[in-house]
mmCIF file of N, CA and C in Angstrom:
data_model
loop_
_atom_site.group_PDB
_atom_site.id
_atom_site.type_symbol
_atom_site.label_atom_id
_atom_site.label_comp_id
_atom_site.label_asym_id
_atom_site.label_seq_id
_atom_site.Cartn_x
_atom_site.Cartn_y
_atom_site.Cartn_z
ATOM 1 N N UNK A 26 -13.484 36.751 -87.828
ATOM 2 C CA UNK A 26 -12.712 37.574 -86.903
ATOM 3 C C UNK A 26 -11.798 38.492 -87.721
ATOM 4 N N UNK A 27 -11.744 39.754 -87.338
ATOM 5 C CA UNK A 27 -10.906 40.700 -88.063
ATOM 6 C C UNK A 27 -9.440 40.507 -87.702
ATOM 7 N N UNK A 28 -8.585 41.061 -88.540
ATOM 8 C CA UNK A 28 -7.140 40.990 -88.302
ATOM 9 C C UNK A 28 -6.774 41.623 -86.956
ATOM 10 N N UNK A 29 -7.377 42.775 -86.653
ATOM 11 C CA UNK A 29 -7.086 43.463 -85.384
ATOM 12 C C UNK A 29 -7.515 42.607 -84.196
ATOM 13 N N UNK A 30 -8.671 41.956 -84.297
ATOM 14 C CA UNK A 30 -9.117 41.082 -83.208
ATOM 15 C C UNK A 30 -8.175 39.908 -83.015
ATOM 16 N N UNK A 31 -7.699 39.344 -84.109
ATOM 17 C CA UNK A 31 -6.767 38.210 -84.025
ATOM 18 C C UNK A 31 -5.452 38.636 -83.375
ATOM 19 N N UNK A 32 -4.942 39.792 -83.749
ATOM 20 C CA UNK A 32 -3.709 40.314 -83.143
ATOM 21 C C UNK A 32 -3.930 40.547 -81.654
ATOM 22 N N UNK A 33 -5.067 41.121 -81.274
ATOM 23 C CA UNK A 33 -5.389 41.336 -79.864
ATOM 24 C C UNK A 33 -5.476 40.036 -79.093
ATOM 25 N N UNK A 34 -6.072 39.016 -79.702
ATOM 26 C CA UNK A 34 -6.179 37.709 -79.058
ATOM 27 C C UNK A 34 -4.800 37.108 -78.836
ATOM 28 N N UNK A 35 -3.914 37.245 -79.807
ATOM 29 C CA UNK A 35 -2.543 36.742 -79.659
ATOM 30 C C UNK A 35 -1.848 37.463 -78.508
ATOM 31 N N UNK A 36 -2.035 38.786 -78.428
ATOM 32 C CA UNK A 36 -1.447 39.557 -77.334
ATOM 33 C C UNK A 36 -1.960 39.102 -75.975
ATOM 34 N N UNK A 37 -3.255 38.878 -75.855
ATOM 35 C CA UNK A 37 -3.833 38.424 -74.587
ATOM 36 C C UNK A 37 -3.322 37.033 -74.213
ATOM 37 N N UNK A 38 -3.195 36.163 -75.187
ATOM 38 C CA UNK A 38 -2.682 34.819 -74.910
ATOM 39 C C UNK A 38 -1.228 34.887 -74.438
ATOM 40 N N UNK A 39 -0.443 35.765 -75.040
ATOM 41 C CA UNK A 39 0.950 35.951 -74.627
ATOM 42 C C UNK A 39 1.023 36.390 -73.164
ATOM 43 N N UNK A 40 0.154 37.315 -72.784
ATOM 44 C CA UNK A 40 0.139 37.822 -71.409
ATOM 45 C C UNK A 40 -0.336 36.733 -70.447
ATOM 46 N N UNK A 41 -1.342 35.966 -70.824
ATOM 47 C CA UNK A 41 -1.821 34.879 -69.969
ATOM 48 C C UNK A 41 -0.706 33.862 -69.715
ATOM 49 N N UNK A 42 0.051 33.504 -70.746
ATOM 50 C CA UNK A 42 1.182 32.578 -70.579
ATOM 51 C C UNK A 42 2.241 33.176 -69.655
ATOM 52 N N UNK A 43 2.506 34.462 -69.819
ATOM 53 C CA UNK A 43 3.469 35.166 -68.975
ATOM 54 C C UNK A 43 3.058 35.081 -67.506
ATOM 55 N N UNK A 44 1.784 35.336 -67.234
ATOM 56 C CA UNK A 44 1.295 35.299 -65.850
ATOM 57 C C UNK A 44 1.348 33.884 -65.277
ATOM 58 N N UNK A 45 0.910 32.909 -66.064
ATOM 59 C CA UNK A 45 0.966 31.513 -65.596
ATOM 60 C C UNK A 45 2.390 31.099 -65.266
ATOM 61 N N UNK A 46 3.355 31.541 -66.068
ATOM 62 C CA UNK A 46 4.758 31.171 -65.830
ATOM 63 C C UNK A 46 5.283 31.767 -64.530
ATOM 64 N N UNK A 47 4.584 32.746 -63.989
ATOM 65 C CA UNK A 47 4.972 33.378 -62.733
ATOM 66 C C UNK A 47 4.080 32.946 -61.580
ATOM 67 N N UNK A 48 3.322 31.882 -61.781
ATOM 68 C CA UNK A 48 2.539 31.294 -60.705
ATOM 69 C C UNK A 48 1.140 31.831 -60.530
ATOM 70 N N UNK A 49 0.686 32.684 -61.427
ATOM 71 C CA UNK A 49 -0.669 33.218 -61.322
ATOM 72 C C UNK A 49 -1.658 32.248 -61.943
ATOM 73 N N UNK A 50 -2.846 32.211 -61.377
ATOM 74 C CA UNK A 50 -3.946 31.428 -61.920
ATOM 75 C C UNK A 50 -4.857 32.406 -62.655
ATOM 76 N N UNK A 51 -5.162 32.093 -63.894
ATOM 77 C CA UNK A 51 -6.062 32.951 -64.656
ATOM 78 C C UNK A 51 -7.487 32.659 -64.178
ATOM 79 N N UNK A 52 -8.072 33.665 -63.592
ATOM 80 C CA UNK A 52 -9.398 33.547 -62.985
ATOM 81 C C UNK A 52 -10.494 33.814 -64.016
ATOM 82 N N UNK A 53 -10.234 34.786 -64.911
ATOM 83 C CA UNK A 53 -11.211 35.134 -65.947
ATOM 84 C C UNK A 53 -10.495 35.851 -67.088
ATOM 85 N N UNK A 54 -11.076 35.726 -68.279
ATOM 86 C CA UNK A 54 -10.588 36.462 -69.453
ATOM 87 C C UNK A 54 -11.778 37.063 -70.178
ATOM 88 N N UNK A 55 -11.600 38.289 -70.627
ATOM 89 C CA UNK A 55 -12.649 39.006 -71.361
ATOM 90 C C UNK A 55 -13.973 38.975 -70.599
ATOM 91 N N UNK A 56 -13.879 39.300 -69.318
ATOM 92 C CA UNK A 56 -15.046 39.279 -68.436
ATOM 93 C C UNK A 56 -15.811 40.598 -68.560
ATOM 94 N N UNK A 57 -17.106 40.502 -68.806
ATOM 95 C CA UNK A 57 -17.947 41.686 -68.992
ATOM 96 C C UNK A 57 -18.805 41.953 -67.767
ATOM 97 N N UNK A 58 -18.859 43.202 -67.401
ATOM 98 C CA UNK A 58 -19.781 43.726 -66.404
ATOM 99 C C UNK A 58 -20.464 44.926 -67.058
ATOM 100 N N UNK A 59 -21.415 45.532 -66.367
ATOM 101 C CA UNK A 59 -22.152 46.633 -67.003
ATOM 102 C C UNK A 59 -21.264 47.845 -67.303
ATOM 103 N N UNK A 60 -20.137 47.977 -66.614
ATOM 104 C CA UNK A 60 -19.262 49.138 -66.822
ATOM 105 C C UNK A 60 -18.248 48.924 -67.941
ATOM 106 N N UNK A 61 -17.972 47.670 -68.279
ATOM 107 C CA UNK A 61 -16.970 47.413 -69.303
ATOM 108 C C UNK A 61 -16.442 45.996 -69.233
ATOM 109 N N UNK A 62 -15.253 45.823 -69.783
ATOM 110 C CA UNK A 62 -14.638 44.503 -69.890
ATOM 111 C C UNK A 62 -13.293 44.477 -69.162
ATOM 112 N N UNK A 63 -13.014 43.344 -68.534
ATOM 113 C CA UNK A 63 -11.713 43.087 -67.926
ATOM 114 C C UNK A 63 -10.995 42.084 -68.830
ATOM 115 N N UNK A 64 -9.842 42.466 -69.353
ATOM 116 C CA UNK A 64 -9.130 41.582 -70.276
ATOM 117 C C UNK A 64 -8.693 40.292 -69.591
ATOM 118 N N UNK A 65 -7.941 40.441 -68.494
ATOM 119 C CA UNK A 65 -7.464 39.269 -67.756
ATOM 120 C C UNK A 65 -7.589 39.550 -66.263
ATOM 121 N N UNK A 66 -8.161 38.589 -65.548
ATOM 122 C CA UNK A 66 -8.195 38.630 -64.095
ATOM 123 C C UNK A 66 -7.399 37.413 -63.639
ATOM 124 N N UNK A 67 -6.376 37.666 -62.826
ATOM 125 C CA UNK A 67 -5.508 36.584 -62.361
ATOM 126 C C UNK A 67 -5.347 36.698 -60.857
ATOM 127 N N UNK A 68 -4.972 35.575 -60.245
ATOM 128 C CA UNK A 68 -4.846 35.543 -58.785
ATOM 129 C C UNK A 68 -3.613 34.748 -58.392
ATOM 130 N N UNK A 69 -2.935 35.233 -57.371
ATOM 131 C CA UNK A 69 -1.791 34.551 -56.785
ATOM 132 C C UNK A 69 -1.822 34.849 -55.293
ATOM 133 N N UNK A 70 -2.050 33.824 -54.507
ATOM 134 C CA UNK A 70 -2.240 33.970 -53.061
ATOM 135 C C UNK A 70 -3.404 34.902 -52.808
ATOM 136 N N UNK A 71 -3.181 36.024 -52.159
ATOM 137 C CA UNK A 71 -4.277 36.941 -51.844
ATOM 138 C C UNK A 71 -4.346 38.136 -52.777
ATOM 139 N N UNK A 72 -3.569 38.144 -53.847
ATOM 140 C CA UNK A 72 -3.559 39.291 -54.760
ATOM 141 C C UNK A 72 -4.404 38.978 -55.989
ATOM 142 N N UNK A 73 -5.358 39.847 -56.269
ATOM 143 C CA UNK A 73 -6.166 39.745 -57.473
ATOM 144 C C UNK A 73 -5.655 40.802 -58.446
ATOM 145 N N UNK A 74 -5.243 40.358 -59.626
ATOM 146 C CA UNK A 74 -4.741 41.269 -60.658
ATOM 147 C C UNK A 74 -5.812 41.525 -61.698
ATOM 148 N N UNK A 75 -5.926 42.761 -62.086
ATOM 149 C CA UNK A 75 -6.739 43.136 -63.233
ATOM 150 C C UNK A 75 -5.759 43.667 -64.265
ATOM 151 N N UNK A 76 -5.632 42.941 -65.362
ATOM 152 C CA UNK A 76 -4.614 43.267 -66.360
ATOM 153 C C UNK A 76 -5.289 43.761 -67.633
ATOM 154 N N UNK A 77 -4.969 44.971 -67.997
ATOM 155 C CA UNK A 77 -5.440 45.548 -69.252
ATOM 156 C C UNK A 77 -4.363 45.300 -70.298
ATOM 157 N N UNK A 78 -4.721 44.630 -71.370
ATOM 158 C CA UNK A 78 -3.775 44.282 -72.427
ATOM 159 C C UNK A 78 -3.986 45.231 -73.596
ATOM 160 N N UNK A 79 -2.918 45.877 -74.016
ATOM 161 C CA UNK A 79 -2.966 46.770 -75.168
ATOM 162 C C UNK A 79 -1.927 46.292 -76.171
ATOM 163 N N UNK A 80 -2.379 45.963 -77.370
ATOM 164 C CA UNK A 80 -1.495 45.454 -78.412
ATOM 165 C C UNK A 80 -1.457 46.463 -79.553
ATOM 166 N N UNK A 81 -0.249 46.841 -79.946
ATOM 167 C CA UNK A 81 -0.048 47.827 -81.004
ATOM 168 C C UNK A 81 1.179 47.458 -81.830
ATOM 169 N N UNK A 82 1.232 47.973 -83.043
ATOM 170 C CA UNK A 82 2.457 47.855 -83.851
ATOM 171 C C UNK A 82 3.560 48.623 -83.139
ATOM 172 N N UNK A 83 4.774 48.157 -83.276
ATOM 173 C CA UNK A 83 5.884 48.816 -82.577
ATOM 174 C C UNK A 83 6.153 50.222 -83.103
ATOM 175 N N UNK A 84 5.726 50.530 -84.314
ATOM 176 C CA UNK A 84 5.938 51.869 -84.862
ATOM 177 C C UNK A 84 4.725 52.783 -84.665
ATOM 178 N N UNK A 85 3.823 52.381 -83.767
ATOM 179 C CA UNK A 85 2.651 53.191 -83.468
ATOM 180 C C UNK A 85 3.078 54.524 -82.851
ATOM 181 N N UNK A 86 2.307 55.537 -83.083
ATOM 182 C CA UNK A 86 2.638 56.883 -82.593
ATOM 183 C C UNK A 86 2.646 56.958 -81.073
ATOM 184 N N UNK A 87 1.700 56.274 -80.417
ATOM 185 C CA UNK A 87 1.649 56.326 -78.958
ATOM 186 C C UNK A 87 1.943 54.959 -78.359
ATOM 187 N N UNK A 88 2.467 54.986 -77.140
ATOM 188 C CA UNK A 88 2.701 53.743 -76.421
ATOM 189 C C UNK A 88 1.357 53.108 -76.090
ATOM 190 N N UNK A 89 1.294 51.792 -76.084
ATOM 191 C CA UNK A 89 0.022 51.130 -75.778
ATOM 192 C C UNK A 89 -0.579 51.567 -74.439
ATOM 193 N N UNK A 90 0.255 51.735 -73.406
ATOM 194 C CA UNK A 90 -0.259 52.105 -72.081
ATOM 195 C C UNK A 90 -0.906 53.482 -72.078
ATOM 196 N N UNK A 91 -0.526 54.340 -73.017
ATOM 197 C CA UNK A 91 -1.115 55.676 -73.082
ATOM 198 C C UNK A 91 -2.609 55.630 -73.393
ATOM 199 N N UNK A 92 -3.067 54.520 -73.954
ATOM 200 C CA UNK A 92 -4.495 54.364 -74.250
ATOM 201 C C UNK A 92 -5.315 54.134 -72.984
ATOM 202 N N UNK A 93 -4.647 53.838 -71.874
ATOM 203 C CA UNK A 93 -5.345 53.622 -70.604
ATOM 204 C C UNK A 93 -5.316 54.944 -69.837
ATOM 205 N N UNK A 94 -6.103 55.886 -70.347
ATOM 206 C CA UNK A 94 -6.159 57.213 -69.746
ATOM 207 C C UNK A 94 -7.063 57.191 -68.504
ATOM 208 N N UNK A 95 -7.273 58.362 -67.918
ATOM 209 C CA UNK A 95 -8.043 58.460 -66.679
ATOM 210 C C UNK A 95 -9.447 57.861 -66.840
ATOM 211 N N UNK A 96 -10.122 58.188 -67.937
ATOM 212 C CA UNK A 96 -11.481 57.663 -68.143
ATOM 213 C C UNK A 96 -11.482 56.138 -68.232
ATOM 214 N N UNK A 97 -10.516 55.587 -68.952
ATOM 215 C CA UNK A 97 -10.409 54.132 -69.059
ATOM 216 C C UNK A 97 -10.106 53.520 -67.691
ATOM 217 N N UNK A 98 -9.242 54.152 -66.920
ATOM 218 C CA UNK A 98 -8.930 53.669 -65.574
ATOM 219 C C UNK A 98 -10.194 53.629 -64.711
ATOM 220 N N UNK A 99 -11.016 54.660 -64.796
ATOM 221 C CA UNK A 99 -12.239 54.698 -64.002
ATOM 222 C C UNK A 99 -13.199 53.578 -64.417
ATOM 223 N N UNK A 100 -13.289 53.307 -65.714
ATOM 224 C CA UNK A 100 -14.116 52.192 -66.186
ATOM 225 C C UNK A 100 -13.591 50.871 -65.641
ATOM 226 N N UNK A 101 -12.276 50.705 -65.680
ATOM 227 C CA UNK A 101 -11.676 49.464 -65.173
ATOM 228 C C UNK A 101 -11.922 49.316 -63.669
ATOM 229 N N UNK A 102 -11.788 50.403 -62.928
ATOM 230 C CA UNK A 102 -12.019 50.365 -61.486
ATOM 231 C C UNK A 102 -13.473 49.979 -61.188
ATOM 232 N N UNK A 103 -14.418 50.606 -61.885
ATOM 233 C CA UNK A 103 -15.835 50.282 -61.664
ATOM 234 C C UNK A 103 -16.148 48.844 -62.060
ATOM 235 N N UNK A 104 -15.584 48.387 -63.148
ATOM 236 C CA UNK A 104 -15.799 47.013 -63.597
ATOM 237 C C UNK A 104 -15.193 46.035 -62.604
ATOM 238 N N UNK A 105 -13.995 46.331 -62.135
ATOM 239 C CA UNK A 105 -13.332 45.473 -61.149
ATOM 240 C C UNK A 105 -14.114 45.438 -59.845
ATOM 241 N N UNK A 106 -14.646 46.570 -59.421
ATOM 242 C CA UNK A 106 -15.446 46.620 -58.188
ATOM 243 C C UNK A 106 -16.648 45.672 -58.301
ATOM 244 N N UNK A 107 -17.334 45.701 -59.428
ATOM 245 C CA UNK A 107 -18.479 44.811 -59.642
ATOM 246 C C UNK A 107 -18.033 43.351 -59.638
ATOM 247 N N UNK A 108 -16.897 43.085 -60.258
ATOM 248 C CA UNK A 108 -16.367 41.720 -60.293
ATOM 249 C C UNK A 108 -16.034 41.231 -58.883
ATOM 250 N N UNK A 109 -15.380 42.077 -58.097
ATOM 251 C CA UNK A 109 -14.960 41.690 -56.749
ATOM 252 C C UNK A 109 -16.146 41.400 -55.840
ATOM 253 N N UNK A 110 -17.203 42.163 -55.988
ATOM 254 C CA UNK A 110 -18.393 41.910 -55.168
ATOM 255 C C UNK A 110 -18.961 40.531 -55.453
ATOM 256 N N UNK A 111 -18.994 40.147 -56.717
ATOM 257 C CA UNK A 111 -19.505 38.823 -57.086
ATOM 258 C C UNK A 111 -18.550 37.714 -56.660
ATOM 259 N N UNK A 112 -17.234 37.990 -56.725
ATOM 260 C CA UNK A 112 -16.227 36.962 -56.414
ATOM 261 C C UNK A 112 -15.969 36.848 -54.914
ATOM 262 N N UNK A 113 -16.483 37.793 -54.132
ATOM 263 C CA UNK A 113 -16.265 37.820 -52.682
ATOM 264 C C UNK A 113 -14.774 37.805 -52.342
ATOM 265 N N UNK A 114 -14.010 38.591 -53.088
ATOM 266 C CA UNK A 114 -12.569 38.702 -52.833
ATOM 267 C C UNK A 114 -12.326 39.956 -52.007
ATOM 268 N N UNK A 115 -11.639 39.787 -50.892
ATOM 269 C CA UNK A 115 -11.379 40.933 -50.014
ATOM 270 C C UNK A 115 -9.891 41.143 -49.765
ATOM 271 N N UNK A 116 -9.047 40.484 -50.552
ATOM 272 C CA UNK A 116 -7.601 40.633 -50.414
ATOM 273 C C UNK A 116 -7.090 41.823 -51.211
ATOM 274 N N UNK A 117 -5.798 41.831 -51.433
ATOM 275 C CA UNK A 117 -5.164 42.916 -52.179
ATOM 276 C C UNK A 117 -5.560 42.864 -53.650
ATOM 277 N N UNK A 118 -5.581 44.044 -54.257
ATOM 278 C CA UNK A 118 -5.941 44.200 -55.657
ATOM 279 C C UNK A 118 -4.873 45.042 -56.332
ATOM 280 N N UNK A 119 -4.585 44.705 -57.581
ATOM 281 C CA UNK A 119 -3.579 45.466 -58.328
ATOM 282 C C UNK A 119 -4.032 45.597 -59.775
ATOM 283 N N UNK A 120 -3.778 46.769 -60.354
ATOM 284 C CA UNK A 120 -4.041 47.007 -61.767
ATOM 285 C C UNK A 120 -2.718 47.063 -62.512
ATOM 286 N N UNK A 121 -2.570 46.197 -63.490
ATOM 287 C CA UNK A 121 -1.374 46.158 -64.321
ATOM 288 C C UNK A 121 -1.774 46.431 -65.765
ATOM 289 N N UNK A 122 -0.811 46.893 -66.535
ATOM 290 C CA UNK A 122 -1.010 47.056 -67.977
ATOM 291 C C UNK A 122 0.055 46.237 -68.683
ATOM 292 N N UNK A 123 -0.379 45.459 -69.655
ATOM 293 C CA UNK A 123 0.547 44.685 -70.480
ATOM 294 C C UNK A 123 0.575 45.328 -71.861
ATOM 295 N N UNK A 124 1.744 45.871 -72.208
ATOM 296 C CA UNK A 124 1.939 46.450 -73.533
ATOM 297 C C UNK A 124 2.534 45.367 -74.427
ATOM 298 N N UNK A 125 1.784 44.968 -75.427
ATOM 299 C CA UNK A 125 2.277 44.000 -76.397
ATOM 300 C C UNK A 125 2.494 44.760 -77.700
ATOM 301 N N UNK A 126 3.719 44.732 -78.192
ATOM 302 C CA UNK A 126 4.007 45.368 -79.468
ATOM 303 C C UNK A 126 4.477 44.305 -80.454
ATOM 304 N N UNK A 127 4.293 44.611 -81.710
ATOM 305 C CA UNK A 127 4.705 43.643 -82.727
ATOM 306 C C UNK A 127 5.258 44.342 -83.956
ATOM 307 N N UNK A 128 6.087 43.593 -84.660
ATOM 308 C CA UNK A 128 6.607 43.999 -85.957
ATOM 309 C C UNK A 128 6.294 42.884 -86.938
ATOM 310 N N UNK A 129 6.345 43.225 -88.193
ATOM 311 C CA UNK A 129 6.163 42.243 -89.258
ATOM 312 C C UNK A 129 7.404 42.314 -90.130
ATOM 313 N N UNK A 130 8.108 41.176 -90.262
ATOM 314 C CA UNK A 130 9.335 41.189 -91.066
ATOM 315 C C UNK A 130 9.003 41.114 -92.560
ATOM 316 N N UNK A 131 10.036 41.187 -93.379
ATOM 317 C CA UNK A 131 9.841 41.195 -94.835
ATOM 318 C C UNK A 131 9.168 39.933 -95.359
ATOM 319 N N UNK A 132 9.279 38.845 -94.613
ATOM 320 C CA UNK A 132 8.631 37.600 -95.003
ATOM 321 C C UNK A 132 7.192 37.507 -94.531
ATOM 322 N N UNK A 133 6.691 38.545 -93.860
ATOM 323 C CA UNK A 133 5.319 38.554 -93.380
ATOM 324 C C UNK A 133 5.141 37.876 -92.031
ATOM 325 N N UNK A 134 6.258 37.528 -91.364
ATOM 326 C CA UNK A 134 6.172 36.872 -90.055
ATOM 327 C C UNK A 134 6.062 37.922 -88.950
ATOM 328 N N UNK A 135 5.187 37.642 -87.988
ATOM 329 C CA UNK A 135 4.958 38.556 -86.871
ATOM 330 C C UNK A 135 5.917 38.225 -85.724
ATOM 331 N N UNK A 136 6.421 39.281 -85.081
ATOM 332 C CA UNK A 136 7.291 39.141 -83.909
ATOM 333 C C UNK A 136 6.714 40.019 -82.808
ATOM 334 N N UNK A 137 6.421 39.400 -81.667
ATOM 335 C CA UNK A 137 5.769 40.087 -80.557
ATOM 336 C C UNK A 137 6.742 40.277 -79.401
ATOM 337 N N UNK A 138 6.562 41.376 -78.679
ATOM 338 C CA UNK A 138 7.321 41.587 -77.441
ATOM 339 C C UNK A 138 6.357 42.136 -76.385
ATOM 340 N N UNK A 139 6.751 41.937 -75.122
ATOM 341 C CA UNK A 139 5.893 42.300 -73.998
ATOM 342 C C UNK A 139 6.628 43.222 -73.051
ATOM 343 N N UNK A 140 5.959 44.308 -72.673
ATOM 344 C CA UNK A 140 6.406 45.185 -71.598
ATOM 345 C C UNK A 140 5.302 45.159 -70.551
ATOM 346 N N UNK A 141 5.613 44.590 -69.381
ATOM 347 C CA UNK A 141 4.600 44.401 -68.348
ATOM 348 C C UNK A 141 4.777 45.458 -67.269
ATOM 349 N N UNK A 142 3.725 46.226 -67.021
ATOM 350 C CA UNK A 142 3.775 47.339 -66.066
ATOM 351 C C UNK A 142 2.943 46.977 -64.839
ATOM 352 N N UNK A 143 3.635 46.694 -63.727
ATOM 353 C CA UNK A 143 2.950 46.403 -62.463
ATOM 354 C C UNK A 143 2.477 47.706 -61.821
ATOM 355 N N UNK A 144 1.365 47.624 -61.099
ATOM 356 C CA UNK A 144 0.829 48.798 -60.398
ATOM 357 C C UNK A 144 0.736 50.007 -61.329
ATOM 358 N N UNK A 145 0.142 49.804 -62.475
ATOM 359 C CA UNK A 145 0.078 50.852 -63.493
ATOM 360 C C UNK A 145 -0.721 52.071 -63.028
ATOM 361 N N UNK A 146 -1.703 51.819 -62.193
ATOM 362 C CA UNK A 146 -2.449 52.917 -61.556
ATOM 363 C C UNK A 146 -3.004 52.403 -60.243
ATOM 364 N N UNK A 147 -3.285 53.317 -59.292
ATOM 365 C CA UNK A 147 -3.664 52.895 -57.941
ATOM 366 C C UNK A 147 -5.025 52.191 -57.881
ATOM 367 N N UNK A 148 -5.104 51.272 -56.959
ATOM 368 C CA UNK A 148 -6.339 50.518 -56.726
ATOM 369 C C UNK A 148 -7.028 50.979 -55.450
ATOM 370 N N UNK A 149 -6.605 52.091 -54.885
ATOM 371 C CA UNK A 149 -7.137 52.570 -53.610
ATOM 372 C C UNK A 149 -8.654 52.748 -53.623
ATOM 373 N N UNK A 150 -9.196 53.148 -54.754
ATOM 374 C CA UNK A 150 -10.635 53.407 -54.849
ATOM 375 C C UNK A 150 -11.461 52.138 -54.823
ATOM 376 N N UNK A 151 -10.801 50.996 -54.785
ATOM 377 C CA UNK A 151 -11.499 49.734 -54.912
ATOM 378 C C UNK A 151 -11.949 49.127 -53.601
ATOM 379 N N UNK A 152 -11.682 49.769 -52.517
ATOM 380 C CA UNK A 152 -12.091 49.207 -51.237
ATOM 381 C C UNK A 152 -13.582 48.945 -51.274
ATOM 382 N N UNK A 153 -13.944 47.681 -51.055
ATOM 383 C CA UNK A 153 -15.347 47.288 -51.150
ATOM 384 C C UNK A 153 -16.101 47.811 -49.943
ATOM 385 N N UNK A 154 -17.259 48.391 -50.193
ATOM 386 C CA UNK A 154 -18.075 48.976 -49.103
ATOM 387 C C UNK A 154 -18.507 47.936 -48.109
#
């Protein structure tokens, strides 16, 4: 596993713990459909969350959420639509973005922080036919 993959995995685990601490059940992680991948799918009551996790160094030029541009949003929407059809979920849906940033201190220790963005982009297009 590459260093970048390991950092991404740590970021996803941090977000999963965050969601569990708020009463969400992790329904799926790194779920693949023909349109793409869903990092985390979580559920709480009738709300299904699709969480895109972006992990970057804190001194990165762009904010992690900026990587979820219109094209990426459309991929996530199409992937989520395919997931929902299989899961037979007809309740509310929300797209969130979890920005995980990290620094490395002089001793080589990593320090992570989380900025969680609810309703990062609209889910209106997801109404199942």
